[in-house]
PDB file of C-alpha atoms in Angstrom:
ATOM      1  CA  UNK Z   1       0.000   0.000   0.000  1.00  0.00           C
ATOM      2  CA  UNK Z   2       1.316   3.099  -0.492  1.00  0.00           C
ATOM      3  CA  UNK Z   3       2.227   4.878   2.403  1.00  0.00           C
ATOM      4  CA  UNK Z   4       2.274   8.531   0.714  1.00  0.00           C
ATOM      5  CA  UNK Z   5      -0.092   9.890  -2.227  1.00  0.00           C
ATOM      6  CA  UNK Z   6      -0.288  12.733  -3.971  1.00  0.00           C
ATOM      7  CA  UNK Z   7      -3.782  12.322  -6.291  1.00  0.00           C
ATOM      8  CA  UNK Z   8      -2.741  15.527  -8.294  1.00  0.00           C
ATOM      9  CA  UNK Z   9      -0.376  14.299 -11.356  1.00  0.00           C
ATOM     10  CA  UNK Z  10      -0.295  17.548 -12.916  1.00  0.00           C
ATOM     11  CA  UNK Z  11      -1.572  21.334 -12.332  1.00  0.00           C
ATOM     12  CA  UNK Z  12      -1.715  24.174 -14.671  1.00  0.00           C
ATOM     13  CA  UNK Z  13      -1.832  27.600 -13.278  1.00  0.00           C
ATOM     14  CA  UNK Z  14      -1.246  30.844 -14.871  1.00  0.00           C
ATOM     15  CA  UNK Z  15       1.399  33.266 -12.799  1.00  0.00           C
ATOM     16  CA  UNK Z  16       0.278  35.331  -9.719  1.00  0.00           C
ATOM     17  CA  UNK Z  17      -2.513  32.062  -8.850  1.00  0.00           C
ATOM     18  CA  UNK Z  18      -2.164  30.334  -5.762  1.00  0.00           C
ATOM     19  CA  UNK Z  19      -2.361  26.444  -5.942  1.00  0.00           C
ATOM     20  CA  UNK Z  20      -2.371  23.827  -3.069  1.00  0.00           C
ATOM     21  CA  UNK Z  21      -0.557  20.489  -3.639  1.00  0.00           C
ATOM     22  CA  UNK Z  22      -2.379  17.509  -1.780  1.00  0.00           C
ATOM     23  CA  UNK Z  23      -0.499  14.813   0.019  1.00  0.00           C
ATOM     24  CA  UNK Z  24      -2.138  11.800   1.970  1.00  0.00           C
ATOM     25  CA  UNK Z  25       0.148   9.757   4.378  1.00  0.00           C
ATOM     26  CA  UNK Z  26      -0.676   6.615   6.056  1.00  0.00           C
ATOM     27  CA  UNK Z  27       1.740   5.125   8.551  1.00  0.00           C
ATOM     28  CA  UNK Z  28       0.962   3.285  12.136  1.00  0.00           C
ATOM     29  CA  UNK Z  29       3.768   5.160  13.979  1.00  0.00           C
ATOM     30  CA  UNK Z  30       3.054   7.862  16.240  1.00  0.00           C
ATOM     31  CA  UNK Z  31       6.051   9.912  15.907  1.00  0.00           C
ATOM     32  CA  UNK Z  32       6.730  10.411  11.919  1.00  0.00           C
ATOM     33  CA  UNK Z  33       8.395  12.981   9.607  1.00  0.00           C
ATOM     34  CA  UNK Z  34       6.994  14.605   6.876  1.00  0.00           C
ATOM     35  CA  UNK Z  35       8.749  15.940   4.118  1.00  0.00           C
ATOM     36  CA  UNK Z  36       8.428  18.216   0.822  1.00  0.00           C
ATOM     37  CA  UNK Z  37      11.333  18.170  -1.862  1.00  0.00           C
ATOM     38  CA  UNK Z  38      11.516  20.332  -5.153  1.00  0.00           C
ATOM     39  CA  UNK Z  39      12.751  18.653  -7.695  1.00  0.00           C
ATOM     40  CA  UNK Z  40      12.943  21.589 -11.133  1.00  0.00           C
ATOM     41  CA  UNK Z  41      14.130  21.223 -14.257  1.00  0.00           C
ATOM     42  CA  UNK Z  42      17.770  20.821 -13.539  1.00  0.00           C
ATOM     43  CA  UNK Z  43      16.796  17.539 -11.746  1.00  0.00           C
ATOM     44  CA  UNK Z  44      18.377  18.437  -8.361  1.00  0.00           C
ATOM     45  CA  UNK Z  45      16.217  17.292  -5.265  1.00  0.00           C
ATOM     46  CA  UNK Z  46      15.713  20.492  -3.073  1.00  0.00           C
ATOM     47  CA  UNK Z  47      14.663  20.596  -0.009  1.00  0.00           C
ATOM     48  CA  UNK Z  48      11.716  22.596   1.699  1.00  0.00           C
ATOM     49  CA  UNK Z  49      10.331  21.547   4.810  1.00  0.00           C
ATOM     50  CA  UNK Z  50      10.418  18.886   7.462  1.00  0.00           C
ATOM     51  CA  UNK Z  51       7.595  18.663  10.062  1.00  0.00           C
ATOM     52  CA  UNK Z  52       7.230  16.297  12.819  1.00  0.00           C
ATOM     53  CA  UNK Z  53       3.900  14.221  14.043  1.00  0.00           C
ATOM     54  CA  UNK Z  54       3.189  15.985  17.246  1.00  0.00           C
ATOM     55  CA  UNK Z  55       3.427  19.965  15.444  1.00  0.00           C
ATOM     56  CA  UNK Z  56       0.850  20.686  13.874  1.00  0.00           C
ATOM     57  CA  UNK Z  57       0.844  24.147  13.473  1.00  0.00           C
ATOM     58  CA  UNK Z  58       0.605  25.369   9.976  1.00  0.00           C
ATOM     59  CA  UNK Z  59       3.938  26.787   9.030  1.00  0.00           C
ATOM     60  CA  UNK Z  60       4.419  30.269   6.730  1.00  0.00           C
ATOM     61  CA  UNK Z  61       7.840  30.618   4.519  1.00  0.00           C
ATOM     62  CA  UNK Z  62       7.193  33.802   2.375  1.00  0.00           C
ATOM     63  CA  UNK Z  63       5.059  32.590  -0.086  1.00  0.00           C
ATOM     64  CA  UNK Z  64       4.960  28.791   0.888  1.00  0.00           C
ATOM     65  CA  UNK Z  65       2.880  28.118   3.587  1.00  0.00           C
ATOM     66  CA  UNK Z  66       1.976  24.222   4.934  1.00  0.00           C
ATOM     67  CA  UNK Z  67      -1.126  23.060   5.996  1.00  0.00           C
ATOM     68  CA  UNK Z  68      -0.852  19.961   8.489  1.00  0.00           C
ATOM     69  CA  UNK Z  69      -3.907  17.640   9.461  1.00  0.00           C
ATOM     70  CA  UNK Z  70      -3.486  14.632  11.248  1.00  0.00           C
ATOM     71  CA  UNK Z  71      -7.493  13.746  11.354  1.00  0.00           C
ATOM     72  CA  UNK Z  72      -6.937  13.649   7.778  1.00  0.00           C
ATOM     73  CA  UNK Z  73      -3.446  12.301   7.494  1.00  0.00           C
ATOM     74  CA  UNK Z  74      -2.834  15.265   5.375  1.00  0.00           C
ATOM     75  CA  UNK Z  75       0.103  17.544   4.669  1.00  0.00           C
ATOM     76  CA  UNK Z  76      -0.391  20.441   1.488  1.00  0.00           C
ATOM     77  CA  UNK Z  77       1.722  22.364   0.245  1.00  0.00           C
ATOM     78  CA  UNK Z  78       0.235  26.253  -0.691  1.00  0.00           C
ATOM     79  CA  UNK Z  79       2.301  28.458  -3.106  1.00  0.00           C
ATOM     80  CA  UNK Z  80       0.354  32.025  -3.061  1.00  0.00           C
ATOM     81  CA  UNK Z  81       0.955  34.154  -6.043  1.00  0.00           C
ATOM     82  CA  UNK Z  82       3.124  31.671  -7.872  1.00  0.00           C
ATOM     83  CA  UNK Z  83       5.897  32.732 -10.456  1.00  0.00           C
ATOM     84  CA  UNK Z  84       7.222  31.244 -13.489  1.00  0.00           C
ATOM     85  CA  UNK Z  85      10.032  29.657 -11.523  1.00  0.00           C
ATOM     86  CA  UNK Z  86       7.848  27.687  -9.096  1.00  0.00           C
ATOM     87  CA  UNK Z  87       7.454  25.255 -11.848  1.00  0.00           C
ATOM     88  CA  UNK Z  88       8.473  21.892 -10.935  1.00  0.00           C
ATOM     89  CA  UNK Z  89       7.488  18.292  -9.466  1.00  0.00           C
ATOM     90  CA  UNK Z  90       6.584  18.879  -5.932  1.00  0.00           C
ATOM     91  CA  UNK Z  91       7.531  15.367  -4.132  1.00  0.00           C
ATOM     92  CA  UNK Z  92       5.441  15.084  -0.144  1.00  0.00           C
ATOM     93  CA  UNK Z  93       7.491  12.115   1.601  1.00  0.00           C
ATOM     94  CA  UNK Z  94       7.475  10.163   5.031  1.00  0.00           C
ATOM     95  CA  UNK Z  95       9.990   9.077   8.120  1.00  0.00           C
ATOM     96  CA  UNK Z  96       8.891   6.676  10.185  1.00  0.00           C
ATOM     97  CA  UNK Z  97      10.731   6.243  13.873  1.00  0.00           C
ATOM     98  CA  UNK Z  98       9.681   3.055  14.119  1.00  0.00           C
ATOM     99  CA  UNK Z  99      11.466  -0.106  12.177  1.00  0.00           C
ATOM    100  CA  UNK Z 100      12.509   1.748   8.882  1.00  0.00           C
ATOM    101  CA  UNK Z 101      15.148   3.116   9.908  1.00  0.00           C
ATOM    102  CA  UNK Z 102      14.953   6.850   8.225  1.00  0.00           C
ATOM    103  CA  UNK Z 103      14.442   5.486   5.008  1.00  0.00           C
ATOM    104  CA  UNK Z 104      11.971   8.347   2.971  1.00  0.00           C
ATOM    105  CA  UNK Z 105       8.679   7.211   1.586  1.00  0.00           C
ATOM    106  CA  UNK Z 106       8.005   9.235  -1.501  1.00  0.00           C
ATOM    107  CA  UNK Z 107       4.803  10.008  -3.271  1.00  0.00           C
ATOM    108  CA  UNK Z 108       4.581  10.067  -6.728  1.00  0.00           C
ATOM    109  CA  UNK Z 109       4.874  13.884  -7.010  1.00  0.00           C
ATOM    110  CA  UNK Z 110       2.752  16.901  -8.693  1.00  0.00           C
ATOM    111  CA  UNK Z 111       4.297  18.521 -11.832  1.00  0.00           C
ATOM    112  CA  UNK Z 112       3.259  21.905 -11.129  1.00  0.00           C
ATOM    113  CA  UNK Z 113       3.698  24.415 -14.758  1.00  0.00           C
ATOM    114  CA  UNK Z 114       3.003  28.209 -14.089  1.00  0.00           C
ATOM    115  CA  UNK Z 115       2.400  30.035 -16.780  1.00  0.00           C
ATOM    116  CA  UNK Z 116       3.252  33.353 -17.869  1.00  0.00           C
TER     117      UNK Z 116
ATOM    118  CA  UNK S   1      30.679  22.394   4.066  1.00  0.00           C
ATOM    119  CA  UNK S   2      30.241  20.837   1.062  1.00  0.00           C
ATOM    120  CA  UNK S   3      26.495  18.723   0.750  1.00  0.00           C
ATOM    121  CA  UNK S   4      26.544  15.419  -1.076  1.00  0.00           C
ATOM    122  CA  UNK S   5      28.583  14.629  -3.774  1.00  0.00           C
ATOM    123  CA  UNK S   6      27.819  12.431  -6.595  1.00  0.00           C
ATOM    124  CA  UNK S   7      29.909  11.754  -9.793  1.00  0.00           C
ATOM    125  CA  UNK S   8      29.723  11.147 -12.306  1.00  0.00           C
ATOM    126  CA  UNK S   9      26.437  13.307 -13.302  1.00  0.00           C
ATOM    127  CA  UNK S  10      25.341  11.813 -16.011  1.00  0.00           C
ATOM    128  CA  UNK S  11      26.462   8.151 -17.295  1.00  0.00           C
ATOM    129  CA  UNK S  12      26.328   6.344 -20.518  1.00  0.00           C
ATOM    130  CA  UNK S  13      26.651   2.399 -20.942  1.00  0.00           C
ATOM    131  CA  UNK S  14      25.904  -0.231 -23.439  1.00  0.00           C
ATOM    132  CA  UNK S  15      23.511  -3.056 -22.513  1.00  0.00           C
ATOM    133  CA  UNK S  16      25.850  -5.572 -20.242  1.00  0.00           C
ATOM    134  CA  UNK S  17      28.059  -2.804 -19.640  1.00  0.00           C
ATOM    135  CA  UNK S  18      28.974  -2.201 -15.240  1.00  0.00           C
ATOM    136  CA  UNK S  19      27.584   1.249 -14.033  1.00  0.00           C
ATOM    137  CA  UNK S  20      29.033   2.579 -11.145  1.00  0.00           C
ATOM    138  CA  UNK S  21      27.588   4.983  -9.341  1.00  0.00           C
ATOM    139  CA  UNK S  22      29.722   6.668  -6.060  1.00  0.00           C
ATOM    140  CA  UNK S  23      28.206   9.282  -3.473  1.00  0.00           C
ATOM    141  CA  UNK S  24      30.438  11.274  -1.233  1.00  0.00           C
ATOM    142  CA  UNK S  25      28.258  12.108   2.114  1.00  0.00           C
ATOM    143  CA  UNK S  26      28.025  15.264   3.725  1.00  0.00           C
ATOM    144  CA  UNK S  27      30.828  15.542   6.359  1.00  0.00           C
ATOM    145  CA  UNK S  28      29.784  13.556   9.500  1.00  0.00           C
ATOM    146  CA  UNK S  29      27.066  12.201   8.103  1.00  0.00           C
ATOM    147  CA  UNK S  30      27.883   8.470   8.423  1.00  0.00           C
ATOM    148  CA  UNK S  31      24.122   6.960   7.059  1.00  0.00           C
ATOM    149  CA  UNK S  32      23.889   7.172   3.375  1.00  0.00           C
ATOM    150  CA  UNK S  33      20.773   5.925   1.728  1.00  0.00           C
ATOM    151  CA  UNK S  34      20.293   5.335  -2.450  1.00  0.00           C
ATOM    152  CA  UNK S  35      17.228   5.670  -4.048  1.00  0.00           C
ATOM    153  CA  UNK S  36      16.052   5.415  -7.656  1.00  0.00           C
ATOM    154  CA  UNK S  37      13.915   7.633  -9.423  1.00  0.00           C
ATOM    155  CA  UNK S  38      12.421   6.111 -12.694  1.00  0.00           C
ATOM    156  CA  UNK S  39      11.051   8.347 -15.391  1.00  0.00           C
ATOM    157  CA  UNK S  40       7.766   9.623 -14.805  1.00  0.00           C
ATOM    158  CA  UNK S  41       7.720   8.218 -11.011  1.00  0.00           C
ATOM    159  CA  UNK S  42       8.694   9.409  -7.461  1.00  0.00           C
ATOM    160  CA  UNK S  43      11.683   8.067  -5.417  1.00  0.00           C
ATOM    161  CA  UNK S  44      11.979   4.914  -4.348  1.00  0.00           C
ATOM    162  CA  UNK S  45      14.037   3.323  -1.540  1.00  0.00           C
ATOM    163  CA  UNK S  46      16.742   0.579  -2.419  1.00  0.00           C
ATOM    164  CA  UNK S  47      19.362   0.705   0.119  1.00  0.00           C
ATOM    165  CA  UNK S  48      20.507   2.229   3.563  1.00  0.00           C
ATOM    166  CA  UNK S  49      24.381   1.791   4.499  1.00  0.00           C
ATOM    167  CA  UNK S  50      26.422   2.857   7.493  1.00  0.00           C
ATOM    168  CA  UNK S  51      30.113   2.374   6.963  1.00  0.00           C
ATOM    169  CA  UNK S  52      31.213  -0.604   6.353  1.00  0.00           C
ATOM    170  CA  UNK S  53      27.588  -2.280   6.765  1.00  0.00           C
ATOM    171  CA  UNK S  54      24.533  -2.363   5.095  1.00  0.00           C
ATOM    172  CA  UNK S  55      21.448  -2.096   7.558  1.00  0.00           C
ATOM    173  CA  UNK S  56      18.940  -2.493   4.792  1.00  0.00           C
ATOM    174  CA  UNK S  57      18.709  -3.217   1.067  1.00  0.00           C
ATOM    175  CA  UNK S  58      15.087  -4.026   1.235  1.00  0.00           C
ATOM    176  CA  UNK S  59      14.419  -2.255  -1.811  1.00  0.00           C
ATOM    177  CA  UNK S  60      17.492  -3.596  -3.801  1.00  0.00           C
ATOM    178  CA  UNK S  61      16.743  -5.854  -6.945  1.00  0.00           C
ATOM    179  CA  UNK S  62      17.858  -9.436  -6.009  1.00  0.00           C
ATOM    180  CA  UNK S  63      20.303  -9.977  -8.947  1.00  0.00           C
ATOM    181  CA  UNK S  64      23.082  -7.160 -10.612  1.00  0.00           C
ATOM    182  CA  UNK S  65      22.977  -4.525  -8.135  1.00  0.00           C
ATOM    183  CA  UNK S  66      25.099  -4.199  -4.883  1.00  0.00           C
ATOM    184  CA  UNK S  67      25.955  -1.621  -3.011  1.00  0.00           C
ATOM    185  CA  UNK S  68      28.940  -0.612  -0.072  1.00  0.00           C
ATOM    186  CA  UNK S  69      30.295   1.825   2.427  1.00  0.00           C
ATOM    187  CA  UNK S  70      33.646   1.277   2.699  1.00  0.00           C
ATOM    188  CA  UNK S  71      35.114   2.684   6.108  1.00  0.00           C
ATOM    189  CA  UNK S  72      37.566   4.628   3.520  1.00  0.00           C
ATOM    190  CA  UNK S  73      35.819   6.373   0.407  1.00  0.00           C
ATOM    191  CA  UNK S  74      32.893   6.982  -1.102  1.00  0.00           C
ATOM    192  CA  UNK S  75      29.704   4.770  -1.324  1.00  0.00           C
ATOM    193  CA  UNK S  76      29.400   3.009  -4.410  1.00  0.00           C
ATOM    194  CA  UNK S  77      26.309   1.917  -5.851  1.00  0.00           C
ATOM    195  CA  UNK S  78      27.095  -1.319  -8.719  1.00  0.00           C
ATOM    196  CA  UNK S  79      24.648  -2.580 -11.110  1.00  0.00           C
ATOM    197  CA  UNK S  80      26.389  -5.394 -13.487  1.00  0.00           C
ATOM    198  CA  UNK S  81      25.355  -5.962 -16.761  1.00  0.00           C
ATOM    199  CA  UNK S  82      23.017  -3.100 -17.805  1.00  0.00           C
ATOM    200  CA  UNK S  83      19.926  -3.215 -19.360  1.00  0.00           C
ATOM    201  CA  UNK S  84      17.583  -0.438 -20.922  1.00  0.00           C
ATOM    202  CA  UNK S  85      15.313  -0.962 -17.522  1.00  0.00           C
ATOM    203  CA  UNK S  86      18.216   0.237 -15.267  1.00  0.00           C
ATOM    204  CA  UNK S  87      17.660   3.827 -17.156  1.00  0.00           C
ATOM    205  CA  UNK S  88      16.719   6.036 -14.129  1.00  0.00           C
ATOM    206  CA  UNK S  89      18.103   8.762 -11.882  1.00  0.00           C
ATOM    207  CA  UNK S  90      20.050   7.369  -8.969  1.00  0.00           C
ATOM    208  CA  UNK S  91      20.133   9.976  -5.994  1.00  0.00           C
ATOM    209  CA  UNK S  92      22.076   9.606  -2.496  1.00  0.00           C
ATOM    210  CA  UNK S  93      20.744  10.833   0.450  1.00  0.00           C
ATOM    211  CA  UNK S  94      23.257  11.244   3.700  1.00  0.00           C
ATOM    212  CA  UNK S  95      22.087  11.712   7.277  1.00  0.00           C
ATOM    213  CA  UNK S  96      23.901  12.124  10.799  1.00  0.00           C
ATOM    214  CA  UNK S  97      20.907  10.631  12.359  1.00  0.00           C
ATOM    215  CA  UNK S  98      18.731   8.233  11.998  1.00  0.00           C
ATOM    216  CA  UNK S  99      14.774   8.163  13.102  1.00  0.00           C
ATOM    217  CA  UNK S 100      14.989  11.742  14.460  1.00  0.00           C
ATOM    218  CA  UNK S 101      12.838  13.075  11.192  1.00  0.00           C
ATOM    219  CA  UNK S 102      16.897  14.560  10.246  1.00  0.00           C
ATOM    220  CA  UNK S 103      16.482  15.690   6.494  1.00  0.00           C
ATOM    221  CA  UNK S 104      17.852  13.505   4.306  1.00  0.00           C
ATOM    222  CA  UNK S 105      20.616  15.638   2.595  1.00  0.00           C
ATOM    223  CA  UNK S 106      20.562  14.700  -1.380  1.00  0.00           C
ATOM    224  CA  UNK S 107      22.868  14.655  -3.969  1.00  0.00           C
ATOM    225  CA  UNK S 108      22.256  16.205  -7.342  1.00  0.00           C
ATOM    226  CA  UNK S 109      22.080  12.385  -8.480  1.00  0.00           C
ATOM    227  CA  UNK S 110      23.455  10.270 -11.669  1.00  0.00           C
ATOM    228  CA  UNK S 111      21.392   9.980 -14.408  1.00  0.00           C
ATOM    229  CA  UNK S 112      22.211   6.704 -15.934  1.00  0.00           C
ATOM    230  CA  UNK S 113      21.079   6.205 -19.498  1.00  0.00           C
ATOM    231  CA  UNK S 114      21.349   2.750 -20.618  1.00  0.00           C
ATOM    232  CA  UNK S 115      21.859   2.329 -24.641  1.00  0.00           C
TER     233      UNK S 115
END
Protein backbone atom coordinates (compact mmCIF):
# COMPACT_ATOMS: atom_id res chain seq x y z
CA UNK A 1 0.00 0.00 0.00
CA UNK A 2 1.32 3.10 -0.49
CA UNK A 3 2.23 4.88 2.40
CA UNK A 4 2.27 8.53 0.71
CA UNK A 5 -0.09 9.89 -2.23
CA UNK A 6 -0.29 12.73 -3.97
CA UNK A 7 -3.78 12.32 -6.29
CA UNK A 8 -2.74 15.53 -8.29
CA UNK A 9 -0.38 14.30 -11.36
CA UNK A 10 -0.29 17.55 -12.92
CA UNK A 11 -1.57 21.33 -12.33
CA UNK A 12 -1.71 24.17 -14.67
CA UNK A 13 -1.83 27.60 -13.28
CA UNK A 14 -1.25 30.84 -14.87
CA UNK A 15 1.40 33.27 -12.80
CA UNK A 16 0.28 35.33 -9.72
CA UNK A 17 -2.51 32.06 -8.85
CA UNK A 18 -2.16 30.33 -5.76
CA UNK A 19 -2.36 26.44 -5.94
CA UNK A 20 -2.37 23.83 -3.07
CA UNK A 21 -0.56 20.49 -3.64
CA UNK A 22 -2.38 17.51 -1.78
CA UNK A 23 -0.50 14.81 0.02
CA UNK A 24 -2.14 11.80 1.97
CA UNK A 25 0.15 9.76 4.38
CA UNK A 26 -0.68 6.61 6.06
CA UNK A 27 1.74 5.12 8.55
CA UNK A 28 0.96 3.29 12.14
CA UNK A 29 3.77 5.16 13.98
CA UNK A 30 3.05 7.86 16.24
CA UNK A 31 6.05 9.91 15.91
CA UNK A 32 6.73 10.41 11.92
CA UNK A 33 8.39 12.98 9.61
CA UNK A 34 6.99 14.60 6.88
CA UNK A 35 8.75 15.94 4.12
CA UNK A 36 8.43 18.22 0.82
CA UNK A 37 11.33 18.17 -1.86
CA UNK A 38 11.52 20.33 -5.15
CA UNK A 39 12.75 18.65 -7.69
CA UNK A 40 12.94 21.59 -11.13
CA UNK A 41 14.13 21.22 -14.26
CA UNK A 42 17.77 20.82 -13.54
CA UNK A 43 16.80 17.54 -11.75
CA UNK A 44 18.38 18.44 -8.36
CA UNK A 45 16.22 17.29 -5.26
CA UNK A 46 15.71 20.49 -3.07
CA UNK A 47 14.66 20.60 -0.01
CA UNK A 48 11.72 22.60 1.70
CA UNK A 49 10.33 21.55 4.81
CA UNK A 50 10.42 18.89 7.46
CA UNK A 51 7.59 18.66 10.06
CA UNK A 52 7.23 16.30 12.82
CA UNK A 53 3.90 14.22 14.04
CA UNK A 54 3.19 15.99 17.25
CA UNK A 55 3.43 19.96 15.44
CA UNK A 56 0.85 20.69 13.87
CA UNK A 57 0.84 24.15 13.47
CA UNK A 58 0.60 25.37 9.98
CA UNK A 59 3.94 26.79 9.03
CA UNK A 60 4.42 30.27 6.73
CA UNK A 61 7.84 30.62 4.52
CA UNK A 62 7.19 33.80 2.37
CA UNK A 63 5.06 32.59 -0.09
CA UNK A 64 4.96 28.79 0.89
CA UNK A 65 2.88 28.12 3.59
CA UNK A 66 1.98 24.22 4.93
CA UNK A 67 -1.13 23.06 6.00
CA UNK A 68 -0.85 19.96 8.49
CA UNK A 69 -3.91 17.64 9.46
CA UNK A 70 -3.49 14.63 11.25
CA UNK A 71 -7.49 13.75 11.35
CA UNK A 72 -6.94 13.65 7.78
CA UNK A 73 -3.45 12.30 7.49
CA UNK A 74 -2.83 15.26 5.38
CA UNK A 75 0.10 17.54 4.67
CA UNK A 76 -0.39 20.44 1.49
CA UNK A 77 1.72 22.36 0.25
CA UNK A 78 0.23 26.25 -0.69
CA UNK A 79 2.30 28.46 -3.11
CA UNK A 80 0.35 32.02 -3.06
CA UNK A 81 0.96 34.15 -6.04
CA UNK A 82 3.12 31.67 -7.87
CA UNK A 83 5.90 32.73 -10.46
CA UNK A 84 7.22 31.24 -13.49
CA UNK A 85 10.03 29.66 -11.52
CA UNK A 86 7.85 27.69 -9.10
CA UNK A 87 7.45 25.26 -11.85
CA UNK A 88 8.47 21.89 -10.94
CA UNK A 89 7.49 18.29 -9.47
CA UNK A 90 6.58 18.88 -5.93
CA UNK A 91 7.53 15.37 -4.13
CA UNK A 92 5.44 15.08 -0.14
CA UNK A 93 7.49 12.12 1.60
CA UNK A 94 7.47 10.16 5.03
CA UNK A 95 9.99 9.08 8.12
CA UNK A 96 8.89 6.68 10.19
CA UNK A 97 10.73 6.24 13.87
CA UNK A 98 9.68 3.06 14.12
CA UNK A 99 11.47 -0.11 12.18
CA UNK A 100 12.51 1.75 8.88
CA UNK A 101 15.15 3.12 9.91
CA UNK A 102 14.95 6.85 8.23
CA UNK A 103 14.44 5.49 5.01
CA UNK A 104 11.97 8.35 2.97
CA UNK A 105 8.68 7.21 1.59
CA UNK A 106 8.01 9.24 -1.50
CA UNK A 107 4.80 10.01 -3.27
CA UNK A 108 4.58 10.07 -6.73
CA UNK A 109 4.87 13.88 -7.01
CA UNK A 110 2.75 16.90 -8.69
CA UNK A 111 4.30 18.52 -11.83
CA UNK A 112 3.26 21.90 -11.13
CA UNK A 113 3.70 24.42 -14.76
CA UNK A 114 3.00 28.21 -14.09
CA UNK A 115 2.40 30.04 -16.78
CA UNK A 116 3.25 33.35 -17.87
CA UNK B 1 30.68 22.39 4.07
CA UNK B 2 30.24 20.84 1.06
CA UNK B 3 26.50 18.72 0.75
CA UNK B 4 26.54 15.42 -1.08
CA UNK B 5 28.58 14.63 -3.77
CA UNK B 6 27.82 12.43 -6.59
CA UNK B 7 29.91 11.75 -9.79
CA UNK B 8 29.72 11.15 -12.31
CA UNK B 9 26.44 13.31 -13.30
CA UNK B 10 25.34 11.81 -16.01
CA UNK B 11 26.46 8.15 -17.30
CA UNK B 12 26.33 6.34 -20.52
CA UNK B 13 26.65 2.40 -20.94
CA UNK B 14 25.90 -0.23 -23.44
CA UNK B 15 23.51 -3.06 -22.51
CA UNK B 16 25.85 -5.57 -20.24
CA UNK B 17 28.06 -2.80 -19.64
CA UNK B 18 28.97 -2.20 -15.24
CA UNK B 19 27.58 1.25 -14.03
CA UNK B 20 29.03 2.58 -11.15
CA UNK B 21 27.59 4.98 -9.34
CA UNK B 22 29.72 6.67 -6.06
CA UNK B 23 28.21 9.28 -3.47
CA UNK B 24 30.44 11.27 -1.23
CA UNK B 25 28.26 12.11 2.11
CA UNK B 26 28.02 15.26 3.72
CA UNK B 27 30.83 15.54 6.36
CA UNK B 28 29.78 13.56 9.50
CA UNK B 29 27.07 12.20 8.10
CA UNK B 30 27.88 8.47 8.42
CA UNK B 31 24.12 6.96 7.06
CA UNK B 32 23.89 7.17 3.37
CA UNK B 33 20.77 5.93 1.73
CA UNK B 34 20.29 5.34 -2.45
CA UNK B 35 17.23 5.67 -4.05
CA UNK B 36 16.05 5.42 -7.66
CA UNK B 37 13.91 7.63 -9.42
CA UNK B 38 12.42 6.11 -12.69
CA UNK B 39 11.05 8.35 -15.39
CA UNK B 40 7.77 9.62 -14.81
CA UNK B 41 7.72 8.22 -11.01
CA UNK B 42 8.69 9.41 -7.46
CA UNK B 43 11.68 8.07 -5.42
CA UNK B 44 11.98 4.91 -4.35
CA UNK B 45 14.04 3.32 -1.54
CA UNK B 46 16.74 0.58 -2.42
CA UNK B 47 19.36 0.70 0.12
CA UNK B 48 20.51 2.23 3.56
CA UNK B 49 24.38 1.79 4.50
CA UNK B 50 26.42 2.86 7.49
CA UNK B 51 30.11 2.37 6.96
CA UNK B 52 31.21 -0.60 6.35
CA UNK B 53 27.59 -2.28 6.77
CA UNK B 54 24.53 -2.36 5.09
CA UNK B 55 21.45 -2.10 7.56
CA UNK B 56 18.94 -2.49 4.79
CA UNK B 57 18.71 -3.22 1.07
CA UNK B 58 15.09 -4.03 1.24
CA UNK B 59 14.42 -2.26 -1.81
CA UNK B 60 17.49 -3.60 -3.80
CA UNK B 61 16.74 -5.85 -6.95
CA UNK B 62 17.86 -9.44 -6.01
CA UNK B 63 20.30 -9.98 -8.95
CA UNK B 64 23.08 -7.16 -10.61
CA UNK B 65 22.98 -4.52 -8.14
CA UNK B 66 25.10 -4.20 -4.88
CA UNK B 67 25.95 -1.62 -3.01
CA UNK B 68 28.94 -0.61 -0.07
CA UNK B 69 30.30 1.82 2.43
CA UNK B 70 33.65 1.28 2.70
CA UNK B 71 35.11 2.68 6.11
CA UNK B 72 37.57 4.63 3.52
CA UNK B 73 35.82 6.37 0.41
CA UNK B 74 32.89 6.98 -1.10
CA UNK B 75 29.70 4.77 -1.32
CA UNK B 76 29.40 3.01 -4.41
CA UNK B 77 26.31 1.92 -5.85
CA UNK B 78 27.09 -1.32 -8.72
CA UNK B 79 24.65 -2.58 -11.11
CA UNK B 80 26.39 -5.39 -13.49
CA UNK B 81 25.35 -5.96 -16.76
CA UNK B 82 23.02 -3.10 -17.81
CA UNK B 83 19.93 -3.22 -19.36
CA UNK B 84 17.58 -0.44 -20.92
CA UNK B 85 15.31 -0.96 -17.52
CA UNK B 86 18.22 0.24 -15.27
CA UNK B 87 17.66 3.83 -17.16
CA UNK B 88 16.72 6.04 -14.13
CA UNK B 89 18.10 8.76 -11.88
CA UNK B 90 20.05 7.37 -8.97
CA UNK B 91 20.13 9.98 -5.99
CA UNK B 92 22.08 9.61 -2.50
CA UNK B 93 20.74 10.83 0.45
CA UNK B 94 23.26 11.24 3.70
CA UNK B 95 22.09 11.71 7.28
CA UNK B 96 23.90 12.12 10.80
CA UNK B 97 20.91 10.63 12.36
CA UNK B 98 18.73 8.23 12.00
CA UNK B 99 14.77 8.16 13.10
CA UNK B 100 14.99 11.74 14.46
CA UNK B 101 12.84 13.07 11.19
CA UNK B 102 16.90 14.56 10.25
CA UNK B 103 16.48 15.69 6.49
CA UNK B 104 17.85 13.50 4.31
CA UNK B 105 20.62 15.64 2.59
CA UNK B 106 20.56 14.70 -1.38
CA UNK B 107 22.87 14.66 -3.97
CA UNK B 108 22.26 16.20 -7.34
CA UNK B 109 22.08 12.39 -8.48
CA UNK B 110 23.46 10.27 -11.67
CA UNK B 111 21.39 9.98 -14.41
CA UNK B 112 22.21 6.70 -15.93
CA UNK B 113 21.08 6.21 -19.50
CA UNK B 114 21.35 2.75 -20.62
CA UNK B 115 21.86 2.33 -24.64
Amino acid sequence: AQKVTQAQTEISVVEKEDVTLDCVYETRDTTYYLFWYKQPPSGELVFLIRRNSFDEQNEISGRYSWNFQKSTSSFNFTITASQVVDSAVYFCALSERGSTLGRLYFGRGTQLTVWP
Amino acid sequence: NAGVMQNPRHLVRRRGQEARLRCSPMKGHSHVYWYRQLPEEGLKFMVYLQKENIIDESGMPKERFSAEFPKEGPSILRIQQVVRGDSAAYFCASSPKVGEGNEAFFGQGTRLTVV
